[in-house]
Tab-separated table of C-alpha atoms in Angstrom:
chain	number	residue	atom	x	y	z
A	1	MET	CA	-44.600	-70.039	84.215
A	2	ILE	CA	-41.564	-69.430	82.003
A	3	GLU	CA	-38.441	-68.245	83.840
A	4	ARG	CA	-37.602	-64.644	82.967
A	5	VAL	CA	-34.092	-63.283	82.925
A	6	GLY	CA	-33.020	-59.889	81.648
A	7	ARG	CA	-34.908	-56.773	80.602
A	8	MET	CA	-38.318	-55.904	79.197
A	9	ILE	CA	-39.504	-54.139	76.065
A	10	SER	CA	-42.956	-52.581	76.256
A	11	VAL	CA	-45.149	-53.175	73.189
A	12	GLU	CA	-48.446	-51.320	72.799
A	13	VAL	CA	-50.785	-51.988	69.890
A	14	GLY	CA	-53.558	-49.483	69.212
A	15	VAL	CA	-56.615	-50.614	67.242
A	16	ALA	CA	-60.042	-49.282	66.343
A	17	ASP	CA	-62.361	-51.583	68.311
A	18	GLU	CA	-62.689	-54.444	70.798
A	19	ALA	CA	-62.864	-57.124	68.098
A	20	ALA	CA	-59.523	-55.961	66.679
A	21	GLY	CA	-58.065	-55.830	70.202
A	22	THR	CA	-59.158	-59.402	70.894
A	23	ASN	CA	-57.696	-60.480	67.555
A	24	VAL	CA	-54.320	-58.826	68.302
A	25	ALA	CA	-54.145	-60.479	71.736
A	26	SER	CA	-55.021	-63.871	70.213
A	27	LEU	CA	-52.482	-63.552	67.385
A	28	MET	CA	-49.692	-62.434	69.659
A	29	MET	CA	-50.327	-65.069	72.335
A	30	GLY	CA	-51.212	-67.952	70.009
A	31	GLU	CA	-54.421	-68.739	71.899
A	32	SER	CA	-58.041	-67.717	71.487
A	33	SER	CA	-58.715	-66.026	74.838
A	34	PRO	CA	-55.480	-65.041	76.573
A	35	SER	CA	-55.655	-63.799	80.150
A	36	PRO	CA	-53.497	-61.002	81.544
A	37	GLY	CA	-50.280	-62.587	82.745
A	38	SER	CA	-50.262	-65.258	80.007
A	39	GLU	CA	-46.768	-65.952	78.666
A	40	ARG	CA	-45.354	-67.335	75.448
A	41	ALA	CA	-41.775	-68.047	74.386
A	42	ILE	CA	-41.226	-66.220	71.089
A	43	THR	CA	-37.490	-66.519	70.347
A	44	ASP	CA	-34.519	-68.073	72.114
A	45	GLY	CA	-34.473	-66.453	75.532
A	46	SER	CA	-37.344	-64.037	74.834
A	47	VAL	CA	-40.790	-64.301	76.400
A	48	LEU	CA	-43.933	-62.372	75.483
A	49	THR	CA	-46.345	-61.527	78.321
A	50	TYR	CA	-49.887	-60.297	77.709
A	51	LEU	CA	-50.411	-57.464	80.172
A	52	ARG	CA	-53.823	-55.935	79.455
A	53	ALA	CA	-56.225	-54.392	76.979
A	54	PHE	CA	-58.179	-51.255	77.719
A	55	ARG	CA	-60.566	-48.823	76.097
A	56	VAL	CA	-59.539	-45.194	75.733
A	57	SER	CA	-62.198	-42.860	77.061
A	58	GLU	CA	-64.360	-41.239	74.428
A	59	SER	CA	-63.644	-37.582	73.764
A	60	ALA	CA	-63.933	-35.101	70.952
A	61	GLU	CA	-60.126	-34.724	70.903
A	62	ARG	CA	-59.378	-38.434	70.520
A	63	ALA	CA	-58.094	-39.070	67.047
A	64	GLY	CA	-56.192	-42.262	67.811
A	65	PRO	CA	-57.037	-45.841	68.669
A	66	ALA	CA	-60.052	-46.743	70.781
A	67	ILE	CA	-58.388	-49.859	72.249
A	68	TRP	CA	-54.800	-50.385	73.412
A	69	VAL	CA	-53.420	-53.898	73.895
A	70	ASN	CA	-50.262	-54.025	76.020
A	71	PHE	CA	-47.516	-56.651	76.065
A	72	GLY	CA	-44.045	-57.004	77.514
A	73	ILE	CA	-41.159	-58.830	75.883
A	74	THR	CA	-38.580	-60.027	78.383
A	75	TYR	CA	-35.202	-60.895	76.900
A	76	ASP	CA	-31.906	-62.224	78.210
A	77	LYS	CA	-28.366	-60.924	77.803
A	78	ASN	CA	-27.851	-62.912	74.585
A	79	ALA	CA	-30.881	-61.388	72.863
A	80	GLU	CA	-30.638	-60.195	69.295
A	81	ALA	CA	-32.962	-57.567	67.881
A	82	GLY	CA	-33.500	-59.254	64.497
A	83	PRO	CA	-35.377	-62.348	65.701
A	84	ILE	CA	-37.506	-60.344	68.158
A	85	ALA	CA	-38.405	-57.702	65.557
A	86	GLY	CA	-38.973	-60.390	62.917
A	87	TRP	CA	-41.402	-62.288	65.125
A	88	LEU	CA	-43.204	-59.085	66.094
A	89	TYR	CA	-43.412	-57.882	62.482
A	90	SER	CA	-44.649	-61.193	61.062
A	91	THR	CA	-47.268	-61.519	63.795
A	92	LEU	CA	-48.599	-57.966	63.635
A	93	THR	CA	-48.820	-57.862	59.838
A	94	LYS	CA	-51.453	-60.614	60.065
A	95	GLN	CA	-53.792	-58.081	61.740
A	96	ASP	CA	-55.958	-55.913	59.510
A	97	GLY	CA	-56.691	-52.421	60.752
A	98	LEU	CA	-53.617	-51.917	62.930
A	99	GLN	CA	-53.516	-48.231	63.709
A	100	VAL	CA	-50.579	-47.553	66.000
A	101	LEU	CA	-47.567	-49.463	67.283
A	102	ARG	CA	-45.497	-48.149	70.174
A	103	VAL	CA	-42.342	-49.858	71.366
A	104	ASP	CA	-41.139	-48.507	74.723
A	105	THR	CA	-43.535	-45.570	74.276
A	106	SER	CA	-42.005	-44.587	70.917
A	107	LYS	CA	-44.460	-44.571	68.028
A	108	THR	CA	-42.994	-46.999	65.516
A	109	PRO	CA	-43.916	-47.674	61.895
A	110	LEU	CA	-44.858	-51.280	61.197
A	111	GLU	CA	-41.703	-51.753	59.139
A	112	MET	CA	-39.084	-54.392	59.820
A	113	ALA	CA	-36.085	-52.019	59.587
A	114	ALA	CA	-37.554	-49.427	61.964
A	115	MET	CA	-38.619	-52.063	64.474
A	116	THR	CA	-35.230	-53.800	64.373
A	117	THR	CA	-33.367	-50.510	64.920
A	118	LEU	CA	-35.524	-49.528	67.880
A	119	ILE	CA	-35.277	-52.956	69.521
A	120	ARG	CA	-31.524	-53.173	68.842
A	121	ASP	CA	-31.011	-49.799	70.537
A	122	LYS	CA	-33.080	-50.932	73.517
A	123	VAL	CA	-31.160	-54.209	73.894
A	124	LYS	CA	-27.771	-52.433	73.665
A	125	ARG	CA	-28.737	-49.831	76.293
A	126	SER	CA	-29.972	-52.393	78.783
A	127	PHE	CA	-26.686	-54.234	79.306
């Protein structure tokens, strides 16, 4: 297990179906069948943890994703938003059919500038 120091950023990826959810988990973790609790170093001092994937219950009102894949990014006090956002952006843009990205429960466009700003604000507030 990788030693974790610092704070965590919640990352939630909403997709249309289980196949897309499996693909997102595999892309993010760099392995074909990640298990909840799997960890991966992504930038200096930052660690990605695969938390879970779950199906949203079917309902007539549901207009969003059918599957949510949840991750946590733990970072240390020397973390910079640019490398974290850059890794996240480059990884997620490999996935076709991405519907929704939420970072710390805020819906976020899959755009480098927006992701960097949100992560930078989070890192500044945590220390």
